[in-house]
mmCIF file with all atom_site columns, C-alpha atoms in Angstrom:
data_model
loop_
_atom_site.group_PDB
_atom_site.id
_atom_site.type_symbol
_atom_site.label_atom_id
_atom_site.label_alt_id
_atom_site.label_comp_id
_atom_site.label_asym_id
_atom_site.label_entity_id
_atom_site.label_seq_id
_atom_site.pdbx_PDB_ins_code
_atom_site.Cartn_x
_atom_site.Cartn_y
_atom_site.Cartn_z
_atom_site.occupancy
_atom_site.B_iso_or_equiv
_atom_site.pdbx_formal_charge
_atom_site.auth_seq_id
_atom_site.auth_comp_id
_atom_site.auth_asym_id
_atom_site.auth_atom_id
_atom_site.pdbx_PDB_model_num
ATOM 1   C CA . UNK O 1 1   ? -24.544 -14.630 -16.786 1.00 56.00 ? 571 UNK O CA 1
ATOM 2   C CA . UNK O 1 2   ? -22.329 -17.599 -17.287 1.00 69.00 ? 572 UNK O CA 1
ATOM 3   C CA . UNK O 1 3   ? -22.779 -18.368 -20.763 1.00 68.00 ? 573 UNK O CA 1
ATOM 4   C CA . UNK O 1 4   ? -24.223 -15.665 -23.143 1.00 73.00 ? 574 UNK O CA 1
ATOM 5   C CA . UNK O 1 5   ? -24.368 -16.776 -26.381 1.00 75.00 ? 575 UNK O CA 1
ATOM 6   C CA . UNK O 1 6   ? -26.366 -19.401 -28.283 1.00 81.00 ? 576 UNK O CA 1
ATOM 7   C CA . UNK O 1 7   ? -25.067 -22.883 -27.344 1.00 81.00 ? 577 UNK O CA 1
ATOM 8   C CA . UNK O 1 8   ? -26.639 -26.250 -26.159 1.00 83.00 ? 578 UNK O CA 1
ATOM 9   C CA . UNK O 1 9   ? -25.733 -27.116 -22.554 1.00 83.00 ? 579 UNK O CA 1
ATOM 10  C CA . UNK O 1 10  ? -25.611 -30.154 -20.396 1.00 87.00 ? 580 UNK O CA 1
ATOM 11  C CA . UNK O 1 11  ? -28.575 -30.724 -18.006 1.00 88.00 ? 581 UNK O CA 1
ATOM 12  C CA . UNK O 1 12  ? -27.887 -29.489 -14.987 1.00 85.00 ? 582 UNK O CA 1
ATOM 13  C CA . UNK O 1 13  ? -24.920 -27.022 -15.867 1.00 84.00 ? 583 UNK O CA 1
ATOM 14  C CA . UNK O 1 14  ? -25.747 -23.048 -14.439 1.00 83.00 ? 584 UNK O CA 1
ATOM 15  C CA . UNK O 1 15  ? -26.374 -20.189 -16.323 1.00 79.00 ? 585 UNK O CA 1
ATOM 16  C CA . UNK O 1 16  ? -26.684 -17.464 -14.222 1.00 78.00 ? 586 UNK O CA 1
ATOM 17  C CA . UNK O 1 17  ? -25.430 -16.799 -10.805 1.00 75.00 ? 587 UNK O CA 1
ATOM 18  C CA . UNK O 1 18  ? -27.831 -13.959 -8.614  1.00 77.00 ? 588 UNK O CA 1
ATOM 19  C CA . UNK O 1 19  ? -25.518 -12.656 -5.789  1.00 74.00 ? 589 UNK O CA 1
ATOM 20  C CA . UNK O 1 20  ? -26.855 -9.892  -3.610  1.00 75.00 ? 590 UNK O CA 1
ATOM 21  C CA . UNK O 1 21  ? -24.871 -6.624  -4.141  1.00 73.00 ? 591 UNK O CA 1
ATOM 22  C CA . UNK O 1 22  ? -26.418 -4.926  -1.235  1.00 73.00 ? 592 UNK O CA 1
ATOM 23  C CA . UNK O 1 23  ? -25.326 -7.110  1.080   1.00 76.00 ? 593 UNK O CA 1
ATOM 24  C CA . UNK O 1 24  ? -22.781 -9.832  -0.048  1.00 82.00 ? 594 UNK O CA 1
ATOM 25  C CA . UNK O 1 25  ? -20.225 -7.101  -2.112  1.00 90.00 ? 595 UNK O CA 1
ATOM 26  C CA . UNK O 1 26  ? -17.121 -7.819  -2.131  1.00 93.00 ? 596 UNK O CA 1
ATOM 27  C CA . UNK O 1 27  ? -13.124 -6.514  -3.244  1.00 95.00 ? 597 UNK O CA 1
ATOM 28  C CA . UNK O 1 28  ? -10.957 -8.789  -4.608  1.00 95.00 ? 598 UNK O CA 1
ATOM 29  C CA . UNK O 1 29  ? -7.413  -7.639  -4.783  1.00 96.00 ? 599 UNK O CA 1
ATOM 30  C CA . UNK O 1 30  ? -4.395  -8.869  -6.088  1.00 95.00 ? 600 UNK O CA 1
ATOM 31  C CA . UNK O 1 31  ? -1.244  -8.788  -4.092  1.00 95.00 ? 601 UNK O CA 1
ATOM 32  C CA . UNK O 1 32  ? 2.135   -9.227  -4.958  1.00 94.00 ? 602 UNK O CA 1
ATOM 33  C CA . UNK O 1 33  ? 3.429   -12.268 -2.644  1.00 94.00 ? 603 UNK O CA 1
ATOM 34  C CA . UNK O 1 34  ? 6.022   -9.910  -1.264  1.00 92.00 ? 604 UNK O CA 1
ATOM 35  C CA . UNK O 1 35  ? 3.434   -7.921  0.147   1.00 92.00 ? 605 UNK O CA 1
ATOM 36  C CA . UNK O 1 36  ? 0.540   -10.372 1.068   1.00 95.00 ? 606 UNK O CA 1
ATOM 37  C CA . UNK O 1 37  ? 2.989   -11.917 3.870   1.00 95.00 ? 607 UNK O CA 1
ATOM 38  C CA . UNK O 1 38  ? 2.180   -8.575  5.806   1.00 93.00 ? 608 UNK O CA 1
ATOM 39  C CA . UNK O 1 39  ? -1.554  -8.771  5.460   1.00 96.00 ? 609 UNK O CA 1
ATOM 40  C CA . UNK O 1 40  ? -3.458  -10.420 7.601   1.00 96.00 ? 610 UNK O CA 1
ATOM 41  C CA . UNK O 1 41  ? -7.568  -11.416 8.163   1.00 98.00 ? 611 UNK O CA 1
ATOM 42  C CA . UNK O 1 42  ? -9.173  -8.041  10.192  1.00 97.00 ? 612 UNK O CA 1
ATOM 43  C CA . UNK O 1 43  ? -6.788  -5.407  8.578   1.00 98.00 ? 613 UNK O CA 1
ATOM 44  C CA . UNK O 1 44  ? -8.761  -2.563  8.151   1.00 98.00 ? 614 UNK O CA 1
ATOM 45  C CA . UNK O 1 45  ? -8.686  -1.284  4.501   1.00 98.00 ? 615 UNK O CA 1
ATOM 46  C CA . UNK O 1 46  ? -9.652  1.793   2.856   1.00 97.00 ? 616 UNK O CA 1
ATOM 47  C CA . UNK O 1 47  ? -11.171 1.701   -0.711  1.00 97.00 ? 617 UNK O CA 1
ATOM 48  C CA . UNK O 1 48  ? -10.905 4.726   -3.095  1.00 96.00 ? 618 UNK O CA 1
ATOM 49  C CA . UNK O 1 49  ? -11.336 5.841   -6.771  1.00 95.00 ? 619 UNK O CA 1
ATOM 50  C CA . UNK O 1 50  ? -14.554 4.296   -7.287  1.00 93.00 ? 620 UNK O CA 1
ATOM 51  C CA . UNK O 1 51  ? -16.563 6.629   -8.147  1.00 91.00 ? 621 UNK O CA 1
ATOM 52  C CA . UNK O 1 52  ? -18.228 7.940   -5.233  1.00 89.00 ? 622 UNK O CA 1
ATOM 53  C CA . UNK O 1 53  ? -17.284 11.007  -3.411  1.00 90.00 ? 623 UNK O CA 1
ATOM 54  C CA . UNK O 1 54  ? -15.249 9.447   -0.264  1.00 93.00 ? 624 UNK O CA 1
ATOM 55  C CA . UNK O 1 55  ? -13.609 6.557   0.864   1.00 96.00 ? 625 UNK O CA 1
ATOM 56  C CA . UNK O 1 56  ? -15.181 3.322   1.621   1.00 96.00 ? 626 UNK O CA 1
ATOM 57  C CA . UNK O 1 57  ? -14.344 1.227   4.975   1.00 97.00 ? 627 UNK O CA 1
ATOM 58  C CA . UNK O 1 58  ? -13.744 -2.308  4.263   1.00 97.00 ? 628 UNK O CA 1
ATOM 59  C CA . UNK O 1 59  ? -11.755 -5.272  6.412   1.00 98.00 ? 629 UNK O CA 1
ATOM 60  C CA . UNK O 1 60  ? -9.626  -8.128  4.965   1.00 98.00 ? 630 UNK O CA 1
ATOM 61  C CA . UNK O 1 61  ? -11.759 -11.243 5.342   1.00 98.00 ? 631 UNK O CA 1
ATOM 62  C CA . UNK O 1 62  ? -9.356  -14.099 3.829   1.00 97.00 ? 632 UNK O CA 1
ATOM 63  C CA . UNK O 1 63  ? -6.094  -13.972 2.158   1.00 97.00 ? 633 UNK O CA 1
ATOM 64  C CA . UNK O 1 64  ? -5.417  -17.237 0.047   1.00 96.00 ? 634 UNK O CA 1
ATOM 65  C CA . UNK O 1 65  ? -3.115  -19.590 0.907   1.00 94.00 ? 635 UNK O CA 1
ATOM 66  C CA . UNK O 1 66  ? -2.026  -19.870 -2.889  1.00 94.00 ? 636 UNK O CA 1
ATOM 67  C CA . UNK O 1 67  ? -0.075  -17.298 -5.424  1.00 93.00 ? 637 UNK O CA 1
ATOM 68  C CA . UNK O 1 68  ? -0.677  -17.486 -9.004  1.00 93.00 ? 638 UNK O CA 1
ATOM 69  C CA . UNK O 1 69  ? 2.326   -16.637 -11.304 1.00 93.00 ? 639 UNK O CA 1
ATOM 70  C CA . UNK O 1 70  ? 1.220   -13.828 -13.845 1.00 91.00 ? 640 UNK O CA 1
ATOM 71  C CA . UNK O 1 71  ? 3.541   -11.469 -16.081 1.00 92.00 ? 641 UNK O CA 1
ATOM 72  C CA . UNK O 1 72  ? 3.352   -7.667  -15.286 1.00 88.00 ? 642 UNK O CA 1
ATOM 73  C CA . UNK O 1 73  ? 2.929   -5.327  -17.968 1.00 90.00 ? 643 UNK O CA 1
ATOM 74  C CA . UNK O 1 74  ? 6.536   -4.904  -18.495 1.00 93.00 ? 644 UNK O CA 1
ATOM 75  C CA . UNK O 1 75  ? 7.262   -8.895  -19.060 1.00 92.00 ? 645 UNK O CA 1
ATOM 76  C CA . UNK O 1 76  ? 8.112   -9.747  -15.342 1.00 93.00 ? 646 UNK O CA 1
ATOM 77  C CA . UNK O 1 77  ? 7.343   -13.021 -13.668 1.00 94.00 ? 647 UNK O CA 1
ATOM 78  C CA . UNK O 1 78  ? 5.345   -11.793 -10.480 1.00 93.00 ? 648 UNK O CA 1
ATOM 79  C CA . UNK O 1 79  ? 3.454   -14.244 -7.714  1.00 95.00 ? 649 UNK O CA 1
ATOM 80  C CA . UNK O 1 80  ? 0.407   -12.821 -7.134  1.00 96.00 ? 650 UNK O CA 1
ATOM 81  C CA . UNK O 1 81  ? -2.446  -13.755 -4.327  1.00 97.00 ? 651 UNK O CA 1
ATOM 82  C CA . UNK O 1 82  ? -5.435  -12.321 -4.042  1.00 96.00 ? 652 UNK O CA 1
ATOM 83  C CA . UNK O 1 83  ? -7.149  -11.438 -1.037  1.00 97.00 ? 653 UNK O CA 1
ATOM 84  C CA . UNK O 1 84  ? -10.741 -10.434 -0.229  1.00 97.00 ? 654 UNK O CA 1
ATOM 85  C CA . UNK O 1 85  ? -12.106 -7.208  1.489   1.00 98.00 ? 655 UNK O CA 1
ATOM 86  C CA . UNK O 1 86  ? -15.778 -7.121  2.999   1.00 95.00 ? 656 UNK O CA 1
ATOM 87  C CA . UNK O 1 87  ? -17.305 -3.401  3.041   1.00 95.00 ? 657 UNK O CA 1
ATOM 88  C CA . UNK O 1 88  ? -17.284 -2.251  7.018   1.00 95.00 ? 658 UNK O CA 1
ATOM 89  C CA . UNK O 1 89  ? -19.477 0.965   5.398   1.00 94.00 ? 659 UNK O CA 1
ATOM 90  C CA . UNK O 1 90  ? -22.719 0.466   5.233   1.00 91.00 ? 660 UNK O CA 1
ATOM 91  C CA . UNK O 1 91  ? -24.402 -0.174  1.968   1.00 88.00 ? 661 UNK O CA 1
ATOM 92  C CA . UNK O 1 92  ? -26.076 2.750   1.215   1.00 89.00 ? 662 UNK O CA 1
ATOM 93  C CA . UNK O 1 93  ? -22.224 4.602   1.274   1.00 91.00 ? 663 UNK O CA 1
ATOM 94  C CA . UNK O 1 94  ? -21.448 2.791   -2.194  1.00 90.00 ? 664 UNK O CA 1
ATOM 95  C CA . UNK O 1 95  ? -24.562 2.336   -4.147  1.00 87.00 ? 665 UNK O CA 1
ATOM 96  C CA . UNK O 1 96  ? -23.864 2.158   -7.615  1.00 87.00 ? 666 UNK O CA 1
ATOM 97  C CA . UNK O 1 97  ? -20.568 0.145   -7.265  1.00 89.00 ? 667 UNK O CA 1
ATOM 98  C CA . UNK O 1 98  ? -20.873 -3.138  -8.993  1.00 86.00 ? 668 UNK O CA 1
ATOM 99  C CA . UNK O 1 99  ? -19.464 -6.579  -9.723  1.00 83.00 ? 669 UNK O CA 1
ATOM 100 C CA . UNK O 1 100 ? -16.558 -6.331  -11.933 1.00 86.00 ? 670 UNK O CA 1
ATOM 101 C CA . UNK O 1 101 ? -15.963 -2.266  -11.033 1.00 92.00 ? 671 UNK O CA 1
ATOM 102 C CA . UNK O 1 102 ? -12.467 -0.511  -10.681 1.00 94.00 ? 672 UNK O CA 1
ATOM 103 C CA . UNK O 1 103 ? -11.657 0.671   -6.941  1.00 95.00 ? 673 UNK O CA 1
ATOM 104 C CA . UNK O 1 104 ? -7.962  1.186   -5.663  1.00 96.00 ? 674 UNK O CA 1
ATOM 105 C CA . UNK O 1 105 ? -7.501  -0.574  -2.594  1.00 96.00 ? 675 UNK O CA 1
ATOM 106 C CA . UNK O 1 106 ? -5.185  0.695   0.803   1.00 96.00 ? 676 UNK O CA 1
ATOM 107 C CA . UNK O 1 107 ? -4.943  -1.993  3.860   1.00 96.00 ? 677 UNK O CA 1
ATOM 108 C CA . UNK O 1 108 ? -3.828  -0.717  6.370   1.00 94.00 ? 678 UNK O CA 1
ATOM 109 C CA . UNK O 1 109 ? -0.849  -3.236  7.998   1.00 91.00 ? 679 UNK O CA 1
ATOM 110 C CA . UNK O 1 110 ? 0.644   -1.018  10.665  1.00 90.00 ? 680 UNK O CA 1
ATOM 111 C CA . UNK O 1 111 ? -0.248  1.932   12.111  1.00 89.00 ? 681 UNK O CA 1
ATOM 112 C CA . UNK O 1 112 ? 0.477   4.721   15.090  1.00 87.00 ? 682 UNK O CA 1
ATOM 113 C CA . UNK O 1 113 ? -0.188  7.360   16.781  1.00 89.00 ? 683 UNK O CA 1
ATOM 114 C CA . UNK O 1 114 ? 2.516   10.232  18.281  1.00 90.00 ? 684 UNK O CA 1
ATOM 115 C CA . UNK O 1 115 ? 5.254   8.554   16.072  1.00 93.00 ? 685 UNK O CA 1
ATOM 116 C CA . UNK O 1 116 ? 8.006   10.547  14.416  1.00 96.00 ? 686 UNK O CA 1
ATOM 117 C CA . UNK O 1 117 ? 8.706   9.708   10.542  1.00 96.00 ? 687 UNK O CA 1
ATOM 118 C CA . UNK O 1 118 ? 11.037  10.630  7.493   1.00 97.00 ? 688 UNK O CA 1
ATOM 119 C CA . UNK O 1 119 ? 10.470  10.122  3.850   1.00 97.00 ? 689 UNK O CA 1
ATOM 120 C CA . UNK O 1 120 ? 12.131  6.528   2.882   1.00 97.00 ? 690 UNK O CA 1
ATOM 121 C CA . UNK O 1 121 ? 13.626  9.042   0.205   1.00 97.00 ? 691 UNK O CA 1
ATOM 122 C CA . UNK O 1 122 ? 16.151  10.537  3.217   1.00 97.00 ? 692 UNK O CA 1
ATOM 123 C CA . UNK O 1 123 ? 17.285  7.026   4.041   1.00 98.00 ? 693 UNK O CA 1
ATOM 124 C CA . UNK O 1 124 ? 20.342  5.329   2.467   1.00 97.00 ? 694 UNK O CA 1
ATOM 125 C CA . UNK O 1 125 ? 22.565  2.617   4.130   1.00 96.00 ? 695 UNK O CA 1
ATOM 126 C CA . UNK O 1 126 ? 26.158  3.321   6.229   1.00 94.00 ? 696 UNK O CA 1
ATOM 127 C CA . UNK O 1 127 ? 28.358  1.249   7.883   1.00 91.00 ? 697 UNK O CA 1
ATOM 128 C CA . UNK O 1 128 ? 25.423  -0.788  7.863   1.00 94.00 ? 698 UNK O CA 1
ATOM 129 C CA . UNK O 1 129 ? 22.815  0.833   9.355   1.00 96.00 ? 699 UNK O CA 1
ATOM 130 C CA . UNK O 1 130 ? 20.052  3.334   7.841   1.00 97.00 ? 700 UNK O CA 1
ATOM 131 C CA . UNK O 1 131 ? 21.670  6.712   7.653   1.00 97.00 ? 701 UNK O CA 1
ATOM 132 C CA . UNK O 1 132 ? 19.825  10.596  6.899   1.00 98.00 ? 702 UNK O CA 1
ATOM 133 C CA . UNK O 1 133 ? 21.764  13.845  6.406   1.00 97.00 ? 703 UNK O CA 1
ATOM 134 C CA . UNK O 1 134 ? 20.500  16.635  8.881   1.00 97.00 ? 704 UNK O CA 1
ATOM 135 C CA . UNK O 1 135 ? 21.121  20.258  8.353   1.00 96.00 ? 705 UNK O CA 1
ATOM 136 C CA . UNK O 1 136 ? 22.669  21.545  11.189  1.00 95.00 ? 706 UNK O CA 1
ATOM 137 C CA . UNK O 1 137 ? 23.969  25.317  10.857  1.00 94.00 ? 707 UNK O CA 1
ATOM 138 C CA . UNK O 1 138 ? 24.172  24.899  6.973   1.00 93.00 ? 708 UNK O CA 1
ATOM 139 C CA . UNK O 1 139 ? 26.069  22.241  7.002   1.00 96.00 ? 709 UNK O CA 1
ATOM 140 C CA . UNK O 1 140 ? 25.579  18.225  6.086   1.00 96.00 ? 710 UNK O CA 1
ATOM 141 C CA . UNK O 1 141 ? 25.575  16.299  9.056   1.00 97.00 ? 711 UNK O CA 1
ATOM 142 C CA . UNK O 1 142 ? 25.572  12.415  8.959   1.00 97.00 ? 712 UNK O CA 1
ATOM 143 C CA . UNK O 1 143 ? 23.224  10.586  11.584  1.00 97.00 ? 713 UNK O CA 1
ATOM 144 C CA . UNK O 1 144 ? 22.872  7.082   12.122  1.00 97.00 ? 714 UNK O CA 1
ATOM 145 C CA . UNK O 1 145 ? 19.106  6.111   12.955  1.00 98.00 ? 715 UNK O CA 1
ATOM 146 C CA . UNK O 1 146 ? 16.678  3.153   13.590  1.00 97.00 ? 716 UNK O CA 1
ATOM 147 C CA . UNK O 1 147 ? 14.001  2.239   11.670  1.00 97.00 ? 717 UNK O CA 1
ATOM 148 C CA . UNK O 1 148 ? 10.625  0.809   12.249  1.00 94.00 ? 718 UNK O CA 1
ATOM 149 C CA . UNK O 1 149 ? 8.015   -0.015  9.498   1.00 92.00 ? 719 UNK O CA 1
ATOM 150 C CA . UNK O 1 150 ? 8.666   1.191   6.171   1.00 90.00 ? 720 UNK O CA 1
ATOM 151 C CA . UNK O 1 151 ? 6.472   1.448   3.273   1.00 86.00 ? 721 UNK O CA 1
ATOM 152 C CA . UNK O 1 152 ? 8.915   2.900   0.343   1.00 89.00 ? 722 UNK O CA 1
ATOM 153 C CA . UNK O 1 153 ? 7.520   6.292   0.864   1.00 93.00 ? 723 UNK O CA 1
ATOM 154 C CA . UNK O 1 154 ? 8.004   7.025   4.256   1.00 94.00 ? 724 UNK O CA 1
ATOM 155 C CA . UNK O 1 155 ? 9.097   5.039   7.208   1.00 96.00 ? 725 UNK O CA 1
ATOM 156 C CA . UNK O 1 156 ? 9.200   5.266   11.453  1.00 96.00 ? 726 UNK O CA 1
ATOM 157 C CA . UNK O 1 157 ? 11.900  6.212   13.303  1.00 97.00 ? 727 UNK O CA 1
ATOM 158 C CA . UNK O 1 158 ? 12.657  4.971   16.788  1.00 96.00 ? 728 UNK O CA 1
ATOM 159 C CA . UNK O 1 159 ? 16.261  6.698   17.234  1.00 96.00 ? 729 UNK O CA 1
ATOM 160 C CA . UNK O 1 160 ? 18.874  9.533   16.322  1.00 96.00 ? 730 UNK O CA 1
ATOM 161 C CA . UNK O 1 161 ? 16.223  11.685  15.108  1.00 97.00 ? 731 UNK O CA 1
ATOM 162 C CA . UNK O 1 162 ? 14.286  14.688  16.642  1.00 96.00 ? 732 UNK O CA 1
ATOM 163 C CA . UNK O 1 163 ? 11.022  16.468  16.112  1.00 95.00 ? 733 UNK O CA 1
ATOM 164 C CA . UNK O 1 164 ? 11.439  19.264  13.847  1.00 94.00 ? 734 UNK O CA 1
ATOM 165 C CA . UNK O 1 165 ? 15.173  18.231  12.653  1.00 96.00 ? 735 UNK O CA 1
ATOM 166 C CA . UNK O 1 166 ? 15.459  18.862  8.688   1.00 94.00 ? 736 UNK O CA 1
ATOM 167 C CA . UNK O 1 167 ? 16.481  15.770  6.616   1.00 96.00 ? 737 UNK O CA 1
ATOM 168 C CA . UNK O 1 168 ? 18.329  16.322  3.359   1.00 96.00 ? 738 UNK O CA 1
ATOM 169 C CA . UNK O 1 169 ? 16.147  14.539  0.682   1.00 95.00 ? 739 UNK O CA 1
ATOM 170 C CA . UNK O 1 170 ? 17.667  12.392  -2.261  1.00 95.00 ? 740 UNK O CA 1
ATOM 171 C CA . UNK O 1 171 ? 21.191  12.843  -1.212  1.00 95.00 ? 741 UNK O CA 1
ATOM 172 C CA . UNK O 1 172 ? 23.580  12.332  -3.370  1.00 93.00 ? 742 UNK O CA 1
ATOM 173 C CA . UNK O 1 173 ? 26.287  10.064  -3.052  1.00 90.00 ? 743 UNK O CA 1
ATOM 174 C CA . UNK O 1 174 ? 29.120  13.084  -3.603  1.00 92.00 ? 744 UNK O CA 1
ATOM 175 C CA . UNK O 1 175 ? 27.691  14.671  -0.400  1.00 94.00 ? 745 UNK O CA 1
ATOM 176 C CA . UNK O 1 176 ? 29.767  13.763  2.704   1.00 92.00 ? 746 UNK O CA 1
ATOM 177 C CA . UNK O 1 177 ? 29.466  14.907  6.467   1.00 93.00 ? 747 UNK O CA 1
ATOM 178 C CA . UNK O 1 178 ? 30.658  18.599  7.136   1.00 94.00 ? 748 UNK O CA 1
ATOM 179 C CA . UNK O 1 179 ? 29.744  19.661  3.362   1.00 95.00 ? 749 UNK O CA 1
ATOM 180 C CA . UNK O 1 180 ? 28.058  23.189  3.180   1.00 94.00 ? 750 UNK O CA 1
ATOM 181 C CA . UNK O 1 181 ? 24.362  22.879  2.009   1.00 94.00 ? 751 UNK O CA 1
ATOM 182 C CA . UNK O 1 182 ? 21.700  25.614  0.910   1.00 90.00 ? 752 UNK O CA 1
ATOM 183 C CA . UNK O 1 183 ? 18.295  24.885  1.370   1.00 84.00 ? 753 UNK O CA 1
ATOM 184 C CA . UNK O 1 184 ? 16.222  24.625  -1.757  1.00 81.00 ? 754 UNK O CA 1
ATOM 185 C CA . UNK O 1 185 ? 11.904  24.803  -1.231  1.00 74.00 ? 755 UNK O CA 1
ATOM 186 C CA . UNK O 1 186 ? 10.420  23.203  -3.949  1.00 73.00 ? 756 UNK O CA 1
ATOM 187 C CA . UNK O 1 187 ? 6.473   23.839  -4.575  1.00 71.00 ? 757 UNK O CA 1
#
């Protein structure tokens, strides 16, 4: 419905749009402008938290070429841009979902397979390059490493680390190579 209430309109003007929800359903998210740089049209996305009992399959089918400035919830200035995700699963995976519906929204803008990673919380700048503390023989030692994508929480490495080498998380800035270290498993 586009208008709702009692009120005289000009000939002409709509007042109701019909869409078809089976078929024509589609996710509009908002993107920060930071972030929509890295999406592009055919990124595969997956949809959650709406409601059903798995994930949805959807594709980004346009990004727009325009950012709207809109304040966050904390007072910030933010660009935003939306872009729009068609459902890749079929229609009878999210019946129920309608216009105007909450759904959390993951594209997917990288991804690989046989890749080694470390949480981005290991990571910390030296001598500038991206740096981890590894435990070797209880003690703090300081490796220089390369970097591929990185989303915040975790990120690729291409070099100076190894399969099953342990990475000293949230390090603090008092801990310096050679220092004795306990490990500490937190549940």
């Amino acid at each position: 419905m586009i208008q709702e209430s009692e009120t005289s309109l000009p000939a002409g003007a709509p007042i109701m749009e019909i869409g078809n929800i089976e078929n024509d359903l589609e996710v509009v998210v908002e993107l920060l402008s930071t972030d929509a740089v890295q999406v592009t049209v055919g990124d595969p996305v997956i949809i959650a938290d709406w409601g059903g009992s798995r994930d949805l399959a959807g594709k980004v089918i346009r990004v727009d070429p325009f950012g709207i400035t809109q304040f966050s919830a904390l007072g910030v200035e933010e660009q935003r841009v939306n872009a729009v995700i068609a459902f890749t699963s079929p229609p009878e995976d999210y019946v129920g979902l309608g216009h105007g519906f909450r759904v959390e929204a993951r594209i997917v803008v990288w991804q690989g397979s046989e890749t080694l990673i470390v949480p981005a919380s290991a990571l910390f700048r030296s001598r500038g390059a991206w740096a981890v503390f590894v435990v070797v023989e209880g003690t703090a030692q300081l490796r220089l490493i390369e970097i591929g994508p990185n989303n915040g929480i975790e990120a690729q490495v291409t070099s100076g680390l190894a399969e099953g080498d342990r990475v000293i998380l949230y390090p603090s800035s008092g801990l310096s190579e050679g220092m004795s270290v306990a490990e500490c498993v937190i549940n």
